[in-house]
Tab-separated table of C-alpha atoms and ligand atoms in Angstrom:
chain	number	residue	atom	x	y	z
A	14	MET	CA	-35.351	-35.993	-55.284
A	15	ALA	CA	-32.256	-35.820	-53.033
A	16	THR	CA	-29.117	-34.334	-54.512
A	17	VAL	CA	-25.432	-35.007	-53.937
A	18	PRO	CA	-23.197	-32.045	-53.039
A	19	GLN	CA	-21.157	-31.151	-56.109
A	20	ASP	CA	-18.936	-28.411	-54.724
A	21	GLU	CA	-15.916	-30.454	-53.534
A	22	ALA	CA	-13.068	-30.497	-56.054
A	23	LEU	CA	-12.384	-33.775	-57.827
A	24	ALA	CA	-8.796	-35.033	-58.065
A	25	ARG	CA	-9.169	-37.535	-60.914
A	26	GLY	CA	-6.280	-39.983	-61.069
A	27	LEU	CA	-5.180	-38.381	-57.756
A	28	LYS	CA	-3.042	-36.139	-59.959
A	29	ASN	CA	-0.976	-33.678	-57.870
A	30	VAL	CA	-2.464	-35.014	-54.617
A	31	TYR	CA	-0.125	-35.659	-51.664
A	32	LEU	CA	-1.198	-38.878	-49.961
A	33	ASP	CA	1.219	-38.723	-47.020
A	34	THR	CA	4.749	-37.716	-46.124
A	35	THR	CA	7.700	-39.938	-47.025
A	36	GLU	CA	11.432	-40.139	-46.374
A	37	THR	CA	11.985	-42.854	-48.972
A	38	SER	CA	12.301	-40.931	-52.226
A	39	PHE	CA	12.091	-37.388	-53.523
A	40	ILE	CA	11.123	-36.545	-57.088
A	41	ASP	CA	11.326	-33.099	-58.646
A	42	GLY	CA	9.494	-33.430	-61.935
A	43	GLU	CA	10.383	-29.929	-63.112
A	44	GLU	CA	14.116	-30.304	-62.529
A	45	GLY	CA	14.351	-34.016	-63.317
A	46	LYS	CA	15.746	-34.944	-59.920
A	47	LEU	CA	15.352	-38.216	-58.026
A	48	LEU	CA	16.751	-39.003	-54.570
A	49	TYR	CA	16.525	-42.202	-52.518
A	50	HIS	CA	16.685	-41.158	-48.840
A	51	GLY	CA	18.523	-38.022	-49.913
A	52	TYR	CA	21.044	-39.719	-52.246
A	53	ASN	CA	21.013	-38.669	-55.887
A	54	ILE	CA	20.044	-41.381	-58.362
A	55	HIS	CA	23.098	-40.479	-60.499
A	56	ASP	CA	25.490	-41.338	-57.644
A	57	LEU	CA	23.580	-44.523	-56.858
A	58	ALA	CA	23.497	-45.642	-60.504
A	59	GLU	CA	27.196	-44.942	-61.002
A	60	ARG	CA	28.673	-45.900	-57.638
A	61	SER	CA	26.301	-48.131	-55.676
A	62	THR	CA	24.831	-51.623	-56.125
A	63	PHE	CA	21.343	-53.074	-55.896
A	64	GLU	CA	22.201	-54.733	-52.575
A	65	GLU	CA	23.361	-51.428	-51.090
A	66	VAL	CA	20.237	-49.674	-52.377
A	67	CYS	CA	18.092	-52.333	-50.657
A	68	PHE	CA	19.797	-51.473	-47.375
A	69	LEU	CA	19.361	-47.744	-48.006
A	70	LEU	CA	15.652	-48.089	-48.777
A	71	TRP	CA	14.944	-50.349	-45.821
A	72	HIS	CA	17.096	-48.619	-43.177
A	73	GLY	CA	17.169	-45.043	-44.409
A	74	ARG	CA	20.978	-44.772	-44.522
A	75	LEU	CA	23.943	-46.268	-46.344
A	76	PRO	CA	25.345	-49.431	-44.728
A	77	THR	CA	28.766	-49.939	-43.206
A	78	ARG	CA	30.926	-52.573	-44.891
A	79	SER	CA	29.868	-55.260	-42.396
A	80	GLU	CA	26.160	-54.326	-42.547
A	81	LEU	CA	26.285	-54.625	-46.326
A	82	ALA	CA	28.063	-57.981	-46.084
A	83	ASP	CA	25.381	-59.226	-43.664
A	84	LEU	CA	22.520	-58.177	-45.937
A	85	ASP	CA	24.302	-59.632	-48.953
A	86	SER	CA	24.657	-62.995	-47.155
A	87	LEU	CA	20.979	-62.976	-46.197
A	88	LEU	CA	19.906	-62.162	-49.745
A	89	LYS	CA	22.065	-65.015	-51.070
A	90	ALA	CA	20.828	-67.452	-48.415
A	91	ASN	CA	17.169	-66.785	-49.231
A	92	ARG	CA	17.195	-67.344	-52.994
A	93	ALA	CA	15.784	-70.868	-52.993
A	94	VAL	CA	12.061	-71.346	-53.509
A	95	PRO	CA	10.076	-74.303	-52.074
A	96	PRO	CA	9.654	-77.039	-54.720
A	97	GLU	CA	5.872	-76.765	-54.280
A	98	VAL	CA	6.029	-73.174	-55.530
A	99	ILE	CA	8.047	-74.260	-58.569
A	100	GLU	CA	5.261	-76.800	-59.188
A	101	VAL	CA	2.677	-73.992	-59.051
A	102	VAL	CA	4.773	-72.029	-61.551
A	103	ARG	CA	4.900	-75.125	-63.760
A	104	LEU	CA	1.099	-75.407	-63.611
A	105	VAL	CA	0.720	-71.827	-64.849
A	106	LYS	CA	3.490	-72.078	-67.426
A	107	ASP	CA	1.262	-70.757	-70.216
A	108	ALA	CA	0.472	-67.562	-68.293
A	109	HIS	CA	2.171	-64.238	-69.023
A	110	PRO	CA	5.468	-64.185	-67.062
A	111	LEU	CA	4.240	-61.374	-64.813
A	112	ASP	CA	1.076	-63.339	-64.020
A	113	ALA	CA	3.265	-66.349	-63.189
A	114	LEU	CA	5.408	-64.123	-60.950
A	115	ARG	CA	2.298	-62.768	-59.220
A	116	THR	CA	0.975	-66.305	-58.732
A	117	GLY	CA	4.357	-67.496	-57.441
A	118	ALA	CA	4.588	-64.575	-54.991
A	119	SER	CA	1.131	-65.431	-53.722
A	120	ALA	CA	1.993	-69.134	-53.378
A	121	LEU	CA	5.171	-68.264	-51.439
A	122	SER	CA	3.066	-66.882	-48.592
A	123	ALA	CA	1.810	-70.399	-47.832
A	124	PHE	CA	5.401	-71.478	-47.103
A	125	ASP	CA	6.749	-68.351	-45.431
A	126	PRO	CA	7.621	-68.947	-41.765
A	127	ASP	CA	6.726	-65.342	-40.929
A	128	VAL	CA	3.447	-65.174	-42.809
A	129	ASN	CA	1.381	-64.255	-39.741
A	130	ASP	CA	4.012	-62.115	-38.074
A	131	GLU	CA	3.789	-58.452	-39.009
A	132	SER	CA	6.414	-57.234	-36.531
A	133	THR	CA	9.048	-54.864	-37.945
A	134	GLU	CA	11.663	-57.635	-37.793
A	135	ALA	CA	9.428	-60.141	-39.591
A	136	GLN	CA	8.507	-57.612	-42.266
A	137	LEU	CA	12.198	-57.042	-42.955
A	138	ARG	CA	12.810	-60.796	-43.156
A	139	LYS	CA	9.926	-61.115	-45.632
A	140	ALA	CA	11.260	-58.193	-47.693
A	141	ILE	CA	14.652	-59.905	-47.909
A	142	ARG	CA	13.068	-63.255	-48.747
A	143	LEU	CA	10.779	-61.926	-51.471
A	144	THR	CA	13.536	-59.778	-52.985
A	145	SER	CA	15.647	-62.922	-53.271
A	146	GLN	CA	12.893	-65.334	-54.277
A	147	LEU	CA	11.132	-63.335	-57.006
A	148	PRO	CA	14.079	-63.615	-59.450
A	149	THR	CA	14.159	-67.380	-58.831
A	150	ILE	CA	10.461	-67.666	-59.726
A	151	CYS	CA	10.824	-65.432	-62.779
A	152	ALA	CA	13.807	-67.393	-64.121
A	153	ALA	CA	12.246	-70.793	-63.313
A	154	HIS	CA	9.058	-69.884	-65.186
A	155	TYR	CA	11.060	-68.717	-68.204
A	156	ARG	CA	13.096	-71.913	-68.331
A	157	ILE	CA	10.004	-74.091	-67.939
A	158	THR	CA	8.393	-72.287	-70.893
A	159	GLN	CA	11.553	-73.074	-72.894
A	160	GLY	CA	11.324	-76.780	-71.995
A	161	GLN	CA	14.426	-76.453	-69.790
A	162	LYS	CA	15.052	-77.315	-66.161
A	163	PRO	CA	15.146	-74.396	-63.700
A	164	VAL	CA	18.680	-73.480	-62.637
A	165	ALA	CA	19.317	-73.542	-58.882
A	166	PRO	CA	20.378	-70.111	-57.587
A	167	SER	CA	24.071	-69.383	-57.093
A	168	GLN	CA	25.251	-68.817	-53.540
A	169	SER	CA	28.129	-66.612	-54.587
A	170	MET	CA	27.043	-64.290	-57.408
A	171	SER	CA	25.544	-60.830	-56.901
A	172	HIS	CA	21.775	-60.384	-57.112
A	173	ALA	CA	21.932	-59.128	-60.719
A	174	ALA	CA	24.442	-61.733	-61.907
A	175	ASN	CA	22.509	-64.549	-60.242
A	176	PHE	CA	19.312	-63.514	-62.030
A	177	LEU	CA	20.998	-63.721	-65.449
A	178	TYR	CA	22.671	-66.967	-64.417
A	179	MET	CA	19.329	-68.565	-63.461
A	180	LEU	CA	17.783	-67.307	-66.706
A	181	PHE	CA	20.461	-68.471	-69.157
A	182	GLY	CA	22.361	-71.134	-67.199
A	183	LYS	CA	25.735	-69.421	-67.482
A	184	GLU	CA	27.506	-66.743	-65.511
A	185	PRO	CA	27.064	-63.342	-67.211
A	186	ASP	CA	30.019	-61.154	-68.177
A	187	GLU	CA	30.696	-57.888	-66.359
A	188	ASP	CA	28.860	-55.640	-68.842
A	189	ALA	CA	25.691	-57.741	-68.649
A	190	ARG	CA	25.844	-57.894	-64.855
A	191	LYS	CA	26.413	-54.162	-64.628
A	192	ALA	CA	23.485	-53.401	-66.970
A	193	ILE	CA	21.031	-55.396	-64.857
A	194	ASP	CA	22.439	-54.082	-61.587
A	195	VAL	CA	22.046	-50.472	-62.786
A	196	ASP	CA	18.578	-51.281	-64.121
A	197	PHE	CA	17.507	-52.673	-60.735
A	198	VAL	CA	18.984	-49.654	-58.903
A	199	LEU	CA	17.120	-47.256	-61.209
A	200	HIS	CA	13.817	-49.091	-60.837
A	201	ALA	CA	14.087	-49.689	-57.082
A	202	GLU	CA	11.853	-46.858	-55.868
A	203	HIS	CA	9.738	-44.070	-57.267
A	204	GLY	CA	7.387	-42.458	-54.775
A	205	ALA	CA	3.630	-42.920	-55.005
A	206	ASN	CA	3.685	-44.683	-58.381
A	207	ALA	CA	0.619	-46.832	-59.082
A	208	SER	CA	2.076	-50.152	-57.884
A	209	ALA	CA	3.592	-48.692	-54.691
A	210	PHE	CA	0.277	-46.968	-54.070
A	211	SER	CA	-1.475	-50.331	-54.480
A	212	ALA	CA	0.933	-51.881	-51.983
A	213	ARG	CA	0.181	-49.056	-49.555
A	214	VAL	CA	-3.599	-49.346	-50.000
A	215	THR	CA	-3.407	-53.081	-49.281
A	216	ALA	CA	-0.990	-52.570	-46.373
A	217	SER	CA	-3.293	-49.901	-44.942
A	218	THR	CA	-5.993	-52.541	-44.381
A	219	ALA	CA	-3.434	-54.451	-42.236
A	220	ALA	CA	-3.245	-57.198	-44.857
A	221	ASP	CA	-0.102	-59.355	-44.744
A	222	PHE	CA	3.153	-58.449	-46.511
A	223	HIS	CA	2.770	-61.006	-49.321
A	224	SER	CA	-0.718	-59.687	-50.143
A	225	ASP	CA	0.699	-56.162	-50.379
A	226	ILE	CA	3.372	-57.318	-52.831
A	227	VAL	CA	0.910	-59.364	-54.900
A	228	ALA	CA	-1.302	-56.252	-55.231
A	229	ALA	CA	1.731	-54.238	-56.340
A	230	ILE	CA	2.761	-56.800	-58.964
A	231	ALA	CA	-0.797	-56.866	-60.342
A	232	THR	CA	-0.878	-53.076	-60.634
A	233	LEU	CA	2.474	-52.949	-62.379
A	234	LYS	CA	1.175	-54.916	-65.344
A	235	GLY	CA	-0.429	-52.182	-67.456
A	236	PRO	CA	1.393	-50.453	-70.321
A	237	ALA	CA	0.937	-47.060	-68.584
A	238	HIS	CA	3.189	-48.355	-65.794
A	239	GLY	CA	5.342	-51.472	-66.093
A	240	GLY	CA	4.554	-52.477	-69.636
A	241	ALA	CA	6.218	-49.534	-71.375
A	242	ALA	CA	9.675	-51.084	-71.996
A	243	GLU	CA	8.024	-53.964	-73.851
A	244	GLU	CA	5.984	-51.499	-75.907
A	245	VAL	CA	9.122	-49.512	-76.774
A	246	MET	CA	10.824	-52.654	-78.052
A	247	LYS	CA	7.782	-53.553	-80.159
A	248	MET	CA	7.903	-50.038	-81.587
A	249	LEU	CA	11.622	-50.410	-82.421
A	250	GLU	CA	10.988	-53.719	-84.161
A	251	GLU	CA	8.189	-52.154	-86.200
A	252	ILE	CA	10.505	-49.298	-87.192
A	253	GLY	CA	13.354	-51.659	-88.059
A	254	SER	CA	15.877	-49.072	-89.281
A	255	PRO	CA	16.864	-45.453	-88.494
A	256	ASP	CA	15.675	-44.471	-91.999
A	257	ASN	CA	12.084	-45.376	-91.135
A	258	VAL	CA	11.870	-43.371	-87.923
A	259	ASP	CA	10.589	-40.043	-89.291
A	260	GLU	CA	7.667	-41.511	-91.192
A	261	TYR	CA	6.749	-43.954	-88.408
A	262	ILE	CA	6.689	-41.311	-85.669
A	263	ARG	CA	4.828	-38.767	-87.782
A	264	SER	CA	2.094	-41.189	-88.721
A	265	ARG	CA	1.848	-42.561	-85.180
A	266	LEU	CA	1.367	-39.078	-83.756
A	267	ALA	CA	-1.055	-38.206	-86.567
A	268	ARG	CA	-3.186	-41.197	-85.536
A	269	GLY	CA	-3.212	-39.787	-81.968
A	270	GLU	CA	-1.083	-42.663	-80.661
A	271	ARG	CA	1.527	-42.216	-77.963
A	272	ILE	CA	5.250	-42.693	-78.311
A	273	MET	CA	6.164	-45.370	-75.811
A	274	GLY	CA	8.939	-44.614	-73.341
A	275	MET	CA	7.961	-40.951	-73.351
A	276	GLY	CA	5.829	-38.916	-70.989
A	277	HIS	CA	5.466	-39.233	-67.267
A	278	ARG	CA	2.913	-38.254	-64.654
A	279	VAL	CA	5.557	-36.450	-62.594
A	280	TYR	CA	8.500	-35.544	-64.861
A	281	ARG	CA	8.034	-32.596	-67.194
A	282	VAL	CA	11.682	-32.886	-68.310
A	283	GLU	CA	13.821	-35.933	-69.038
A	284	ASP	CA	13.555	-38.660	-66.412
A	285	PRO	CA	16.987	-38.635	-64.682
A	286	ARG	CA	17.124	-42.436	-64.878
A	287	ALA	CA	16.976	-42.506	-68.683
A	288	ARG	CA	20.604	-41.449	-69.296
A	289	HIS	CA	21.988	-44.400	-67.319
A	290	MET	CA	20.110	-46.921	-69.438
A	291	LYS	CA	21.274	-45.020	-72.513
A	292	GLU	CA	24.896	-45.501	-71.387
A	293	ARG	CA	24.297	-49.223	-70.849
A	294	LEU	CA	22.725	-49.536	-74.298
A	295	LEU	CA	25.660	-47.771	-75.906
A	296	VAL	CA	28.131	-50.166	-74.242
A	297	LEU	CA	26.152	-53.348	-74.851
A	298	GLY	CA	24.787	-52.448	-78.290
A	299	GLN	CA	28.275	-51.920	-79.718
A	300	LYS	CA	29.710	-54.972	-78.023
A	301	MET	CA	26.906	-57.306	-79.128
A	302	GLY	CA	26.657	-55.907	-82.680
A	303	HIS	CA	23.270	-54.256	-82.110
A	304	ALA	CA	24.129	-50.575	-82.572
A	305	GLU	CA	20.979	-50.053	-84.677
A	306	TRP	CA	18.599	-49.903	-81.683
A	307	TYR	CA	20.580	-47.019	-80.215
A	308	GLN	CA	20.555	-45.206	-83.560
A	309	ILE	CA	16.787	-45.663	-83.945
A	310	LEU	CA	16.154	-44.398	-80.417
A	311	GLU	CA	18.349	-41.359	-80.948
A	312	ARG	CA	16.488	-40.516	-84.159
A	313	ILE	CA	13.170	-40.848	-82.274
A	314	VAL	CA	14.492	-38.337	-79.723
A	315	GLU	CA	15.239	-35.873	-82.540
A	316	VAL	CA	11.935	-36.339	-84.362
A	317	THR	CA	9.863	-35.986	-81.187
A	318	ALA	CA	11.579	-32.723	-80.149
A	319	PRO	CA	8.271	-30.756	-80.440
A	320	LEU	CA	6.753	-32.950	-77.685
A	321	ARG	CA	9.275	-31.544	-75.177
A	322	ALA	CA	7.449	-28.182	-75.239
A	323	LYS	CA	4.385	-30.067	-73.936
A	324	GLY	CA	6.411	-31.593	-71.099
A	325	ILE	CA	6.673	-34.993	-72.790
A	326	SER	CA	10.216	-36.274	-72.548
A	327	LEU	CA	12.084	-39.568	-72.225
A	328	ASN	CA	11.288	-41.814	-69.289
A	329	VAL	CA	13.339	-44.663	-67.802
A	330	ASP	CA	11.779	-47.225	-70.137
A	331	PHE	CA	12.854	-45.492	-73.324
A	332	TYR	CA	16.255	-47.233	-73.425
A	333	ALA	CA	15.530	-50.092	-71.020
A	334	GLY	CA	13.712	-52.342	-73.494
A	335	ALA	CA	16.592	-52.248	-75.979
A	336	VAL	CA	19.090	-53.046	-73.196
A	337	TYR	CA	17.086	-56.126	-72.199
A	338	TYR	CA	16.704	-57.167	-75.826
A	339	VAL	CA	20.441	-56.921	-76.494
A	340	LEU	CA	21.031	-59.093	-73.417
A	341	GLY	CA	18.803	-61.753	-74.982
A	342	ILE	CA	15.935	-61.263	-72.546
A	343	PRO	CA	12.601	-61.898	-74.283
A	344	GLU	CA	10.069	-59.060	-74.456
A	345	GLU	CA	7.429	-60.807	-72.337
A	346	LEU	CA	9.888	-60.745	-69.424
A	347	PHE	CA	10.455	-56.997	-69.455
A	348	ILE	CA	7.694	-56.157	-66.938
A	349	SER	CA	8.953	-58.877	-64.629
A	350	LEU	CA	12.391	-57.225	-64.609
A	351	PHE	CA	10.713	-54.030	-63.502
A	352	ALA	CA	9.024	-55.958	-60.665
A	353	LEU	CA	12.324	-57.513	-59.543
A	354	GLY	CA	13.938	-54.082	-59.433
A	355	ARG	CA	10.981	-52.382	-57.718
A	356	MET	CA	10.604	-55.022	-54.992
A	357	PRO	CA	12.722	-53.172	-52.343
A	358	GLY	CA	10.813	-49.938	-53.010
A	359	TRP	CA	7.466	-51.665	-52.534
A	360	ALA	CA	8.786	-53.068	-49.268
A	361	ALA	CA	9.995	-49.622	-48.156
A	362	ASN	CA	6.549	-48.171	-48.892
A	363	ILE	CA	4.879	-50.920	-46.873
A	364	PHE	CA	7.267	-50.343	-43.926
A	365	GLU	CA	6.532	-46.638	-44.043
A	366	GLN	CA	2.777	-47.177	-44.289
A	367	TRP	CA	2.863	-49.486	-41.280
A	368	LYS	CA	4.950	-47.140	-39.166
A	369	ASN	CA	2.110	-44.642	-39.052
A	370	ASN	CA	-0.779	-46.502	-40.589
A	371	MET	CA	-4.071	-44.974	-41.602
A	372	LEU	CA	-6.612	-46.778	-43.752
A	373	ILE	CA	-6.472	-45.392	-47.307
A	374	ARG	CA	-10.082	-44.960	-48.288
A	375	PRO	CA	-11.002	-42.009	-50.522
A	376	LEU	CA	-14.485	-40.987	-51.597
A	377	MET	CA	-16.202	-41.273	-54.963
A	378	LYS	CA	-18.343	-38.381	-56.060
A	379	TYR	CA	-21.649	-39.974	-57.015
A	380	ASN	CA	-22.911	-38.909	-60.394
A	381	GLY	CA	-25.803	-41.285	-60.986
A	382	PRO	CA	-29.583	-41.229	-60.456
A	383	MET	CA	-31.056	-40.970	-56.946
A	384	ASP	CA	-33.941	-42.609	-55.103
A	385	LEU	CA	-35.380	-44.496	-58.071
A	386	GLU	CA	-38.533	-46.489	-57.458
A	387	TYR	CA	-37.863	-50.254	-57.477
A	388	VAL	CA	-40.091	-51.891	-60.112
A	389	PRO	CA	-40.688	-55.662	-59.739
A	390	ILE	CA	-39.280	-57.598	-62.713
A	391	GLU	CA	-42.676	-58.713	-63.974
A	392	GLN	CA	-43.765	-55.086	-64.295
A	393	ARG	CA	-40.697	-53.955	-66.291
A	394	GLY	CA	-41.298	-53.416	-70.015
B	428	LIG	N1	3.381	-39.658	-76.650
B	428	LIG	C1	2.608	-38.688	-77.170
B	428	LIG	N2	1.777	-37.908	-76.430
B	428	LIG	C2	1.743	-38.116	-75.109
B	428	LIG	C3	2.532	-39.111	-74.509
B	428	LIG	C4	3.372	-39.887	-75.326
B	428	LIG	N3	4.124	-40.864	-74.807
B	428	LIG	N4	2.300	-39.101	-73.170
B	428	LIG	C5	1.379	-38.126	-72.963
B	428	LIG	N5	1.042	-37.554	-74.130
B	428	LIG	C6	0.089	-36.464	-74.311
B	428	LIG	C7	-1.342	-36.980	-74.214
B	428	LIG	O1	-1.813	-37.421	-75.490
B	428	LIG	C8	-2.052	-35.771	-73.696
B	428	LIG	O2	-2.244	-34.887	-74.775
B	428	LIG	P1	-3.590	-34.002	-74.863
B	428	LIG	O3	-3.583	-33.167	-73.614
B	428	LIG	O4	-3.382	-33.233	-76.119
B	428	LIG	O5	-4.712	-34.987	-74.898
B	428	LIG	C9	-1.059	-35.122	-72.750
B	428	LIG	O6	0.219	-35.566	-73.218
B	428	LIG	C10	-1.235	-35.529	-71.300
B	428	LIG	O7	-1.326	-36.957	-71.219
B	428	LIG	P2	-1.926	-37.732	-69.963
B	428	LIG	O8	-2.188	-39.153	-70.314
B	428	LIG	O9	-3.075	-36.929	-69.385
B	428	LIG	O10	-0.771	-37.595	-68.927
B	428	LIG	P3	-0.467	-38.599	-67.777
B	428	LIG	O11	0.323	-37.852	-66.788
B	428	LIG	O12	-1.689	-39.264	-67.271
B	428	LIG	O13	0.393	-39.687	-68.576
B	428	LIG	C11	1.745	-41.558	-68.988
B	428	LIG	C12	1.531	-40.293	-68.127
B	428	LIG	C13	3.052	-42.207	-68.553
B	428	LIG	C14	0.592	-42.521	-68.762
B	428	LIG	C15	1.800	-41.166	-70.491
B	428	LIG	O14	2.813	-40.207	-70.693
B	428	LIG	C16	2.016	-42.369	-71.400
B	428	LIG	O15	1.058	-43.049	-71.731
B	428	LIG	N6	3.295	-42.623	-71.855
B	428	LIG	C17	3.597	-43.720	-72.703
B	428	LIG	C18	3.752	-44.992	-71.877
B	428	LIG	C19	5.008	-44.992	-71.037
B	428	LIG	O16	6.093	-44.749	-71.529
B	428	LIG	N7	4.826	-45.291	-69.743
B	428	LIG	C20	5.947	-45.448	-68.815
B	428	LIG	C21	5.889	-44.454	-67.720
B	428	LIG	S1	7.361	-44.582	-66.731
């Protein structure tokens, strides 16, 4: 019987494997450092905006004032979605919001004037369009599920403010706008994460831009990736009060269950993005009379201190879910917010893949039987 060579090392989950080189983001998991094109995430979270980060990720440098104004105008001008796509969203209104977003993104390709043009210029136009259109689809689906009419996008508000406006039908205040803007900046890019990897795999086959993004949205859905903020919020609701934290966490760990919003494939120390969502939660929680979520989370941090020795620390989703909740955003929408924030990073990964494309096609080490004799069905016991 033939055998399969067993000597090559396996890299299950592609853990610690470098797929390619990148200039888009740098992550140091030991130090807890994240850079977008060389710029520290702390500076970007505190001093930049989502629109500026889009420019940075797509062009590899910070924009001048007029370049930023041009991109901002394009993003605003591309927010509308064809009515046919809103109809598709209406047809799938009972789907999970991320599934509706994925379906809407797929439907958009049928109406995109650049769908068959994969030139660098057309890819950038599609990145701008999808970045602007995904929030419109997400908000329209939410309103349809609430029995309300979708709100037409604003032509004047920022990307973050317009999203909240389309969701709730009123212009958000500065703290709410800032929280979503920071959230989108923090989520915009993160190396070879599973959804960006999916986008790259699809792009590497020379599939069109919309297909790459649809693959990324689909991959984001799982709780090990995009679903964690929702899981954290469910955990907080189960806990209910800071007094219940110790018992809840101890019994959860005793059952071998994970603490959501903690642990990361790359970070062995605290995710540098977490502190910015913590600041937003502190501001919003106090203002909206929801200080208890912050207190529960801080008690969880204390009780889970022993996990730090195993390299399990807070990730970006630890505080994010509570921020969304305090803003009145329903839990089922949390993953979609991640997708809206990550959209420019997916696009940047696709651009980079295309610049020097090579089909991504690893091997599987076969572990099954070999050369079995085919037995006709009538002779099988
Ligand atoms: N709570 C408790 N233990 C955890 C944990 C958590 N959140 N995350 C990892 N661990 C433990 C595992 O149980 C495992 O322990 P063991 O070696 O004793 O079996 C060890 O840490 C390694 O876990 P593993 O799943 O192999 O690591 P990974 O790199 O594949 O996991 C995540 C990364 C993100 C999937 C994982 O940390 C997780 O599930 N976190 C919770 C979900 C979450 O917040 N995801 C958002 C990521 S941004």
